[in-house]
XYZ file of C-alpha atoms in Angstrom:
354
model
C -15.870 -20.225 3.916
C -16.246 -17.682 1.283
C -20.119 -17.751 2.604
C -19.097 -16.724 6.332
C -16.569 -13.486 5.371
C -19.225 -12.368 2.970
C -21.754 -12.200 5.643
C -19.829 -10.800 8.743
C -18.289 -8.130 6.411
C -20.773 -5.048 6.630
C -20.887 -5.517 10.308
C -17.060 -5.640 10.291
C -17.018 -2.481 8.269
C -20.007 -0.972 10.345
C -18.107 -1.279 13.793
C -14.462 -0.236 12.143
C -16.929 2.667 11.177
C -17.361 3.304 15.290
C -13.323 4.012 16.380
C -13.180 6.002 12.389
C -16.204 7.363 11.219
C -16.115 8.079 7.620
C -17.177 11.664 8.020
C -14.848 13.812 11.130
C -16.683 16.331 13.291
C -15.448 17.915 16.430
C -18.081 15.865 18.662
C -16.656 12.487 17.037
C -12.675 14.146 17.875
C -13.774 15.326 21.752
C -15.346 12.048 22.294
C -13.201 9.844 20.863
C -9.578 11.312 22.035
C -10.757 14.734 24.597
C -10.943 17.621 24.673
C -8.565 19.395 22.497
C -6.029 21.389 24.389
C -6.757 24.256 21.776
C -8.790 23.488 18.936
C -8.729 20.723 16.769
C -8.871 20.678 12.857
C -11.994 18.105 11.804
C -11.437 18.987 7.740
C -7.864 18.217 8.546
C -8.097 15.020 10.108
C -10.915 13.956 7.559
C -8.875 14.650 4.787
C -5.337 12.924 6.255
C -6.609 10.396 7.934
C -10.482 9.013 7.319
C -10.475 9.838 3.880
C -7.259 7.576 3.062
C -8.382 4.759 5.797
C -12.143 4.502 3.723
C -10.864 5.422 0.332
C -8.502 1.396 1.162
C -11.174 -0.433 3.121
C -13.850 0.825 0.281
C -11.459 -1.316 -2.428
C -11.882 -4.988 -1.243
C -10.052 -6.845 1.233
C -12.243 -10.013 3.172
C -11.345 -9.084 6.631
C -11.110 -12.858 6.788
C -8.738 -12.080 10.148
C -11.865 -9.676 12.103
C -14.203 -13.155 10.515
C -11.674 -15.937 11.860
C -11.953 -13.952 15.375
C -15.685 -13.975 15.617
C -15.499 -17.737 14.486
C -13.091 -18.669 17.098
C -15.398 -16.634 19.835
C -18.648 -18.059 18.827
C -16.769 -21.851 19.059
C -15.349 -20.941 22.481
C -18.817 -20.208 23.252
C -19.675 -15.919 23.278
C -22.157 -14.184 21.543
C -19.519 -12.747 18.379
C -21.892 -9.686 17.973
C -20.911 -8.910 21.953
C -17.368 -8.915 21.112
C -17.625 -7.465 17.527
C -15.873 -4.224 18.263
C -12.265 -6.624 19.700
C -12.647 -8.073 15.590
C -11.695 -5.004 13.799
C -7.932 -4.291 15.853
C -6.628 -7.298 13.924
C -8.467 -6.187 10.692
C -7.729 -2.434 11.250
C -3.430 -3.708 12.714
C -3.307 -5.448 9.460
C -5.136 -2.686 7.241
C -2.353 -0.423 8.999
C 0.694 -2.669 7.926
C -0.367 -3.108 4.312
C -0.377 1.075 3.969
C 2.904 1.126 5.224
C 4.342 -1.990 3.679
C 3.187 -0.935 -0.313
C 5.503 3.015 1.177
C 8.358 0.652 2.647
C 7.987 -1.031 -1.410
C 7.300 1.489 -3.329
C 4.869 -0.385 -5.160
C 2.416 0.853 -7.566
C -1.022 -1.175 -7.129
C -2.639 -1.764 -3.799
C -6.274 -4.094 -4.323
C -6.448 -3.052 -8.437
C -5.525 0.773 -7.767
C -2.870 2.881 -7.033
C -1.180 2.773 -3.635
C -1.875 5.219 -0.917
C 1.015 6.818 -1.160
C 0.756 7.504 -4.900
C -2.660 9.224 -4.112
C -2.338 11.105 -0.849
C 1.661 11.298 -0.922
C 4.198 9.491 1.135
C 3.544 11.232 4.045
C -0.166 10.758 4.573
C 0.025 7.334 3.479
C 2.773 6.518 7.055
C 0.693 8.935 9.058
C -2.411 6.828 8.113
C -0.807 3.651 8.315
C 0.951 4.331 11.539
C -2.440 5.613 13.996
C -3.978 2.551 12.502
C -1.482 0.240 14.399
C -2.746 2.926 18.155
C -5.978 2.837 16.915
C -7.490 -0.814 18.107
C -5.537 -0.199 21.764
C -9.151 2.177 21.742
C -10.671 -0.777 21.828
C -8.987 -2.189 25.221
C -9.277 1.254 26.308
C -13.570 1.833 26.027
C -13.836 -2.010 26.856
C -16.821 -2.583 25.128
C -17.341 -6.053 26.341
C -17.079 -5.529 30.003
C -13.865 -7.696 30.240
C -12.357 -8.551 33.798
C -8.904 -6.178 34.014
C -6.914 -9.720 34.192
C -7.947 -10.024 30.820
C -7.878 -6.529 29.560
C -3.420 -6.681 31.029
C -3.427 -10.025 28.711
C -4.508 -8.686 25.627
C -2.135 -5.547 26.133
C 0.730 -7.410 26.796
C -0.124 -10.028 23.710
C -0.086 -6.936 21.480
C 2.597 -5.663 22.940
C 4.765 -8.818 22.015
C 2.455 -9.895 18.582
C 3.538 -6.853 17.345
C 6.956 -6.394 18.433
C 7.242 -9.652 16.430
C 5.780 -8.712 13.266
C 8.231 -5.529 12.548
C 11.060 -8.234 12.971
C 9.351 -9.950 10.248
C 9.203 -6.896 8.436
C 12.263 -5.962 9.244
C 13.871 -9.072 7.540
C 11.741 -9.060 4.386
C 12.806 -5.322 3.849
C 16.437 -6.086 3.900
C 16.593 -9.235 2.173
C 15.058 -7.663 -0.944
C 16.837 -4.981 -0.692
C 20.300 -6.957 -1.520
C 21.236 -8.176 -4.717
C 22.181 -12.373 -3.501
C 19.437 -14.435 -2.042
C 21.262 -16.132 0.627
C 18.729 -17.447 3.097
C 17.416 -20.447 3.818
C 14.024 -22.029 3.556
C 14.034 -21.799 7.470
C 14.531 -18.360 7.797
C 12.002 -17.761 4.978
C 9.758 -19.372 7.060
C 10.325 -17.457 9.958
C 9.871 -14.119 8.370
C 6.474 -15.316 7.330
C 5.997 -16.126 10.917
C 6.693 -12.773 12.323
C 5.031 -10.483 9.459
C 2.103 -12.621 8.835
C 2.082 -15.533 11.006
C 1.643 -13.162 14.562
C -0.963 -10.926 12.915
C -3.094 -14.946 12.937
C -1.787 -15.099 16.424
C -3.664 -11.426 17.411
C -6.815 -13.050 15.910
C -6.651 -16.396 17.662
C -4.650 -15.377 20.960
C -7.379 -12.202 20.953
C -10.481 -14.388 21.000
C -8.866 -17.185 23.323
C -8.379 -14.180 26.016
C -11.585 -11.821 25.644
C -13.708 -16.017 25.882
C -11.909 -16.492 28.973
C -10.022 -19.491 27.660
C -6.962 -21.325 29.460
C -3.488 -21.008 27.941
C -3.046 -24.474 26.998
C -6.543 -23.337 24.515
C -4.328 -20.023 23.605
C -1.319 -21.527 22.608
C -3.609 -23.971 20.091
C -5.116 -21.599 19.011
C -2.137 -19.400 18.468
C -0.954 -22.773 16.771
C -3.201 -22.903 14.147
C -3.562 -19.930 13.580
C 0.118 -18.963 12.631
C 0.465 -22.154 10.492
C -2.655 -20.948 8.620
C -1.203 -17.846 7.951
C 1.946 -18.605 6.952
C 0.198 -20.687 4.509
C -1.575 -17.887 3.579
C 1.434 -16.145 2.899
C 2.688 -18.711 0.669
C -0.379 -19.078 -1.540
C 0.068 -15.128 -1.591
C 3.473 -15.453 -3.641
C 1.767 -18.412 -5.497
C -1.414 -16.542 -6.515
C 1.250 -13.624 -7.826
C 2.693 -15.715 -10.235
C -0.503 -17.450 -11.217
C -1.612 -14.170 -11.556
C 1.227 -13.283 -13.614
C 0.905 -16.034 -15.934
C -2.951 -15.431 -16.615
C -4.249 -18.241 -14.298
C -5.431 -16.732 -11.221
C -8.268 -13.980 -11.250
C -7.727 -10.101 -10.620
C -5.266 -9.867 -7.664
C -4.648 -6.575 -7.366
C -1.023 -5.894 -7.641
C 0.891 -5.238 -10.719
C 2.138 -7.691 -12.608
C 5.084 -9.864 -11.935
C 4.684 -7.768 -8.020
C 7.270 -9.907 -6.052
C 9.624 -10.194 -8.463
C 9.623 -6.637 -9.927
C 10.270 -6.013 -5.938
C 13.072 -8.425 -5.647
C 11.442 -10.500 -3.294
C 12.934 -13.715 -1.957
C 10.089 -15.707 -2.156
C 9.898 -19.779 -0.835
C 9.991 -20.196 -4.549
C 12.745 -18.482 -5.123
C 14.821 -19.843 -3.550
C 13.510 -23.260 -4.654
C 14.577 -22.462 -7.911
C 17.567 -21.264 -6.841
C 18.716 -24.300 -5.486
C 16.853 -26.629 -7.408
C 16.833 -25.111 -11.309
C 19.662 -25.927 -13.403
C 22.381 -23.598 -12.914
C 22.362 -21.628 -15.483
C 18.541 -21.160 -14.447
C 19.601 -20.396 -11.719
C 21.935 -17.443 -12.165
C 20.194 -15.738 -14.800
C 16.791 -15.497 -12.449
C 19.247 -14.617 -9.329
C 20.496 -11.658 -12.204
C 17.141 -10.547 -12.507
C 16.133 -10.230 -8.764
C 18.804 -8.399 -7.851
C 18.406 -5.746 -10.963
C 17.677 -2.416 -9.607
C 14.797 -2.463 -12.743
C 13.082 -5.229 -14.790
C 11.418 -5.604 -18.394
C 8.233 -7.325 -18.312
C 10.258 -10.080 -20.601
C 12.567 -10.646 -17.666
C 9.723 -10.987 -15.473
C 8.297 -13.642 -17.750
C 11.620 -15.511 -17.805
C 12.022 -15.402 -14.545
C 8.170 -16.732 -13.642
C 9.113 -19.232 -16.766
C 12.103 -20.517 -14.201
C 10.250 -20.736 -11.311
C 8.072 -22.822 -12.976
C 10.427 -25.379 -15.188
C 12.246 -25.746 -11.456
C 8.686 -26.899 -9.847
C 9.190 -23.897 -7.592
C 5.207 -23.101 -7.620
C 4.591 -26.855 -7.371
C 6.757 -27.423 -4.243
C 5.720 -23.609 -2.428
C 1.895 -25.254 -2.619
C 3.027 -28.323 -1.416
C 4.872 -26.951 1.524
C 1.498 -24.450 1.686
C -0.914 -27.978 2.238
C 1.413 -29.442 4.826
C 1.183 -26.275 6.978
C -2.231 -26.137 6.542
C -2.586 -29.970 7.573
C -0.220 -29.409 10.654
C -3.309 -25.909 11.587
C -5.918 -28.502 11.281
C -4.449 -30.909 13.853
C -4.379 -28.152 16.743
C -8.413 -27.815 15.587
C -8.913 -30.771 18.063
C -7.359 -29.322 21.072
C -9.815 -26.122 21.121
C -12.784 -27.789 21.955
C -15.445 -25.944 19.536
C -18.767 -27.621 18.701
C -18.062 -29.547 15.240
C -19.436 -26.912 13.258
C -16.820 -24.016 13.942
C -14.386 -27.166 13.533
C -15.464 -27.565 10.402
C -14.473 -23.695 9.174
C -11.957 -23.634 10.708
C -10.754 -26.781 9.099
C -12.376 -25.524 5.777
C -10.285 -21.895 6.215
C -7.060 -23.943 6.147
C -7.205 -24.633 2.455
C -9.559 -21.566 1.694
C -6.453 -18.969 2.401
C -4.138 -21.351 0.155
C -6.981 -22.485 -2.886
C -8.228 -18.424 -3.673
C -7.724 -17.151 -7.290
C -7.771 -13.814 -5.949
């Protein structure tokens, strides 16, 4: 899967640059957004939008959502190069969510460098992040794949539904890590993941099915595959935060003990509070609920998660979800090579080290 990701990334970035060029000029603004009522200021749009967005994109990111879209459309019998512009939709949306997420979390680091709001200010970061929610709609408006009208309408309706659910998930996550207590269940945590992370995955899969003219049944199976894989990815991301902080993973690109420092109620934290020795559970609850923590307290919390078996529990749950995702691959009717890539992807999202 790493080879597939690496092979497609340059083409994906070129397609994103067609939507938001690295260098903004008046011709692009008039062509893309229409003639100005009075006069555009390309220089300010460059500094306030293009520069921060490309700063983030150039830092890395695997573009897996875009690549998964391309793998699916090829499996559905379409030429992925002809539909490359549509692959940008979930990728751009994802980057918009992480810019806004970092502001909401007061995050310090993103992809190994200061979070965008630390570099450009919260006002610029929020505007750039919000712009990336709307920019992908221009793909459907301009319709580079010459889709039937009913397919374009289905894509708009799908995006409206899934993006609304994405913000339900983010709302739950924000509320939880602003609370001192940990009152949520494992099922509620998984629902948050299904909304916050899973809906972006569902956008990938449902959009691929829609533009490739697949049946509603195929679209449902593709969506279930992508949602389960995305939830497994989120749990894997939480595990990687712990593993990185314990010095057992690659360069994760986030602050040491990021999730504990933010007081996030991960699946591991919920499990540890239920299963750890009562004294350890109470200590973990206090660390997660504190306004600030020392590095030593972060290490103490990580040790409790590990000793309670919570890291291993989360890994096993992610693997179970990945196995459930693979059960939907057979129903997609794709060729063996695509089926193999889709199956491999479900384990890649858990086993990656950065």
